[in-house]
mmCIF file of C-alpha atoms in Angstrom:
data_model
loop_
_atom_site.group_PDB
_atom_site.id
_atom_site.type_symbol
_atom_site.label_atom_id
_atom_site.label_comp_id
_atom_site.label_asym_id
_atom_site.label_seq_id
_atom_site.Cartn_x
_atom_site.Cartn_y
_atom_site.Cartn_z
ATOM 1 C CA UNK A 29 110.693 114.733 121.476
ATOM 2 C CA UNK A 30 109.105 112.248 119.157
ATOM 3 C CA UNK A 31 106.080 110.272 118.161
ATOM 4 C CA UNK A 32 105.223 106.723 119.212
ATOM 5 C CA UNK A 33 102.196 104.893 117.921
ATOM 6 C CA UNK A 34 101.313 101.488 119.234
ATOM 7 C CA UNK A 35 98.824 98.851 118.201
ATOM 8 C CA UNK A 36 98.766 95.504 120.045
ATOM 9 C CA UNK A 37 97.411 93.849 116.950
ATOM 10 C CA UNK A 38 98.446 93.477 113.328
ATOM 11 C CA UNK A 39 99.822 96.699 111.871
ATOM 12 C CA UNK A 40 97.449 97.734 109.110
ATOM 13 C CA UNK A 41 98.046 99.898 106.079
ATOM 14 C CA UNK A 42 96.062 102.701 107.718
ATOM 15 C CA UNK A 43 98.257 102.544 110.834
ATOM 16 C CA UNK A 44 101.352 102.928 108.702
ATOM 17 C CA UNK A 45 99.868 105.828 106.778
ATOM 18 C CA UNK A 46 98.680 107.661 109.903
ATOM 19 C CA UNK A 47 102.059 107.309 111.553
ATOM 20 C CA UNK A 48 103.697 108.579 108.380
ATOM 21 C CA UNK A 49 101.373 111.598 108.154
ATOM 22 C CA UNK A 50 102.043 112.476 111.825
ATOM 23 C CA UNK A 51 105.798 112.164 111.199
ATOM 24 C CA UNK A 52 105.670 114.344 108.088
ATOM 25 C CA UNK A 53 103.604 116.979 109.869
ATOM 26 C CA UNK A 54 106.024 117.008 112.825
ATOM 27 C CA UNK A 55 109.055 117.142 110.529
ATOM 28 C CA UNK A 56 107.554 120.112 108.633
ATOM 29 C CA UNK A 57 106.746 121.862 111.932
ATOM 30 C CA UNK A 58 110.361 121.836 113.051
ATOM 31 C CA UNK A 59 111.547 123.365 109.774
ATOM 32 C CA UNK A 60 115.281 123.206 109.481
ATOM 33 C CA UNK A 61 115.718 121.894 113.027
ATOM 34 C CA UNK A 62 116.486 118.245 113.875
ATOM 35 C CA UNK A 63 113.830 115.822 112.696
ATOM 36 C CA UNK A 64 111.730 114.198 115.408
ATOM 37 C CA UNK A 65 111.994 110.499 116.127
ATOM 38 C CA UNK A 66 108.946 108.502 115.180
ATOM 39 C CA UNK A 67 108.080 104.828 115.752
ATOM 40 C CA UNK A 68 105.117 102.593 115.010
ATOM 41 C CA UNK A 69 105.022 99.428 117.123
ATOM 42 C CA UNK A 70 102.656 96.539 116.526
ATOM 43 C CA UNK A 71 102.281 92.875 115.695
ATOM 44 C CA UNK A 72 102.831 90.973 112.452
ATOM 45 C CA UNK A 73 102.528 87.206 112.262
ATOM 46 C CA UNK A 74 102.952 86.697 115.997
ATOM 47 C CA UNK A 75 106.098 88.886 116.328
ATOM 48 C CA UNK A 76 106.423 92.442 117.502
ATOM 49 C CA UNK A 77 107.528 94.748 114.757
ATOM 50 C CA UNK A 78 108.702 98.334 114.983
ATOM 51 C CA UNK A 79 108.736 100.774 112.104
ATOM 52 C CA UNK A 80 111.141 103.707 112.489
ATOM 53 C CA UNK A 81 110.503 106.748 110.285
ATOM 54 C CA UNK A 82 113.810 108.121 109.114
ATOM 55 C CA UNK A 83 114.796 111.423 107.648
ATOM 56 C CA UNK A 84 112.523 112.212 104.701
ATOM 57 C CA UNK A 85 113.264 115.326 102.798
ATOM 58 C CA UNK A 86 110.098 115.507 100.706
ATOM 59 C CA UNK A 87 107.669 115.620 103.708
ATOM 60 C CA UNK A 88 106.006 118.893 102.659
ATOM 61 C CA UNK A 89 105.481 117.814 99.030
ATOM 62 C CA UNK A 90 104.152 114.413 100.125
ATOM 63 C CA UNK A 91 101.765 116.035 102.560
ATOM 64 C CA UNK A 92 100.566 118.323 99.747
ATOM 65 C CA UNK A 93 99.961 115.284 97.556
ATOM 66 C CA UNK A 94 97.958 113.597 100.321
ATOM 67 C CA UNK A 95 95.835 116.713 100.834
ATOM 68 C CA UNK A 96 95.157 116.897 97.061
ATOM 69 C CA UNK A 97 94.062 113.206 97.055
ATOM 70 C CA UNK A 98 91.903 113.839 100.167
ATOM 71 C CA UNK A 99 90.160 116.803 98.483
ATOM 72 C CA UNK A 100 89.587 114.833 95.319
ATOM 73 C CA UNK A 101 88.148 111.974 97.377
ATOM 74 C CA UNK A 102 85.775 114.369 99.097
ATOM 75 C CA UNK A 103 84.365 115.423 95.707
ATOM 76 C CA UNK A 104 84.424 112.177 93.708
ATOM 77 C CA UNK A 105 84.996 108.438 94.030
ATOM 78 C CA UNK A 106 88.700 107.420 94.024
ATOM 79 C CA UNK A 107 90.000 103.846 93.890
ATOM 80 C CA UNK A 108 92.218 104.026 96.984
ATOM 81 C CA UNK A 109 91.964 100.967 99.215
ATOM 82 C CA UNK A 110 94.519 101.000 102.041
ATOM 83 C CA UNK A 111 95.409 97.313 102.239
ATOM 84 C CA UNK A 112 95.255 96.676 98.491
ATOM 85 C CA UNK A 113 97.218 99.843 97.769
ATOM 86 C CA UNK A 114 99.935 98.967 100.251
ATOM 87 C CA UNK A 115 100.098 95.376 98.896
ATOM 88 C CA UNK A 116 100.534 96.823 95.401
ATOM 89 C CA UNK A 117 103.197 99.278 96.393
ATOM 90 C CA UNK A 118 105.100 96.735 98.480
ATOM 91 C CA UNK A 119 105.132 94.123 95.712
ATOM 92 C CA UNK A 120 106.002 96.677 93.068
ATOM 93 C CA UNK A 121 108.902 97.979 95.113
ATOM 94 C CA UNK A 122 110.251 94.389 95.468
ATOM 95 C CA UNK A 123 109.931 93.184 91.928
ATOM 96 C CA UNK A 124 109.057 96.145 89.620
ATOM 97 C CA UNK A 125 106.299 94.005 88.094
ATOM 98 C CA UNK A 126 102.938 95.680 87.557
ATOM 99 C CA UNK A 127 101.258 92.247 86.965
ATOM 100 C CA UNK A 128 102.670 90.722 90.165
ATOM 101 C CA UNK A 129 101.790 93.796 92.171
ATOM 102 C CA UNK A 130 98.257 93.794 90.796
ATOM 103 C CA UNK A 131 97.872 90.094 91.811
ATOM 104 C CA UNK A 132 98.826 90.998 95.415
ATOM 105 C CA UNK A 133 96.452 93.979 95.377
ATOM 106 C CA UNK A 134 93.553 91.959 93.992
ATOM 107 C CA UNK A 135 94.155 89.273 96.656
ATOM 108 C CA UNK A 136 93.959 91.910 99.393
ATOM 109 C CA UNK A 137 90.870 93.430 97.769
ATOM 110 C CA UNK A 138 88.984 90.196 97.280
ATOM 111 C CA UNK A 139 90.037 88.350 100.414
ATOM 112 C CA UNK A 140 89.700 84.623 100.995
ATOM 113 C CA UNK A 141 87.252 82.195 102.532
ATOM 114 C CA UNK A 142 88.982 82.858 105.878
ATOM 115 C CA UNK A 143 89.638 86.596 105.715
ATOM 116 C CA UNK A 144 87.469 89.375 104.401
ATOM 117 C CA UNK A 145 88.841 91.518 101.666
ATOM 118 C CA UNK A 146 88.425 95.232 101.231
ATOM 119 C CA UNK A 147 85.620 94.730 98.751
ATOM 120 C CA UNK A 148 83.542 93.262 101.591
ATOM 121 C CA UNK A 149 83.604 96.565 103.455
ATOM 122 C CA UNK A 150 80.040 97.927 103.208
ATOM 123 C CA UNK A 151 81.198 101.354 102.024
ATOM 124 C CA UNK A 152 83.527 99.926 99.355
ATOM 125 C CA UNK A 153 80.843 97.483 98.264
ATOM 126 C CA UNK A 154 78.362 100.292 97.900
ATOM 127 C CA UNK A 155 80.699 102.566 95.956
ATOM 128 C CA UNK A 156 82.293 99.913 93.686
ATOM 129 C CA UNK A 157 79.391 97.455 93.359
ATOM 130 C CA UNK A 158 79.134 97.931 89.589
ATOM 131 C CA UNK A 159 82.811 98.376 88.862
ATOM 132 C CA UNK A 160 85.931 96.237 89.115
ATOM 133 C CA UNK A 161 88.771 98.547 90.118
ATOM 134 C CA UNK A 162 91.200 95.989 88.690
ATOM 135 C CA UNK A 163 89.326 95.521 85.445
ATOM 136 C CA UNK A 164 91.590 97.797 83.398
ATOM 137 C CA UNK A 165 91.123 101.246 81.934
ATOM 138 C CA UNK A 166 91.241 104.562 83.704
ATOM 139 C CA UNK A 167 90.074 103.230 87.069
ATOM 140 C CA UNK A 168 92.973 100.749 87.190
ATOM 141 C CA UNK A 169 95.412 103.446 86.047
ATOM 142 C CA UNK A 170 94.177 105.725 88.853
ATOM 143 C CA UNK A 171 94.442 102.915 91.444
ATOM 144 C CA UNK A 172 98.129 102.376 90.433
ATOM 145 C CA UNK A 173 98.880 106.075 90.507
ATOM 146 C CA UNK A 174 97.229 106.556 93.914
ATOM 147 C CA UNK A 175 98.800 103.443 95.440
ATOM 148 C CA UNK A 176 102.274 104.614 94.411
ATOM 149 C CA UNK A 177 101.722 108.229 95.364
ATOM 150 C CA UNK A 178 100.454 107.344 98.823
ATOM 151 C CA UNK A 179 102.504 104.301 99.771
ATOM 152 C CA UNK A 180 105.846 104.580 97.938
ATOM 153 C CA UNK A 181 107.136 107.194 100.384
ATOM 154 C CA UNK A 182 105.781 105.248 103.337
ATOM 155 C CA UNK A 183 107.720 102.171 102.242
ATOM 156 C CA UNK A 184 110.825 104.160 101.418
ATOM 157 C CA UNK A 185 111.106 106.094 104.678
ATOM 158 C CA UNK A 186 109.660 103.592 107.202
ATOM 159 C CA UNK A 187 112.356 101.156 108.224
ATOM 160 C CA UNK A 188 111.297 97.845 109.814
ATOM 161 C CA UNK A 189 113.354 97.047 112.860
#
């Protein structure tokens, strides 16, 4: 058995995270048995891409971390923006540069004249209207911590094929 998620459009950060959560839950459910196969298939820049989730030992601890973040987010505002967080984690994994990773994250957050950024989402705009999540201080530190906690394992254990 296994899991297959498909999106005939660009694979978004939320798609990758949902597929990862499903994989981790299935892997935890089988216990010490063989891990299920899991694939996410979609489009990126006019080519079909497939992400294969490989054996990930820390599934249970990562799920626990995600549940903790979810609970915190239900009680208070947290600076977790899927596309910006994935952009940060991806760039940080490539170059180990906080500054470069923050540039990528800010670009995803702010968008361009041609593509909306996450700050243009009505819910994000309402919640973060008076605050710049990339302006430094504890909000920026929490963004970095959340981005890495959520997306580092996704990047580590999802292989692009």
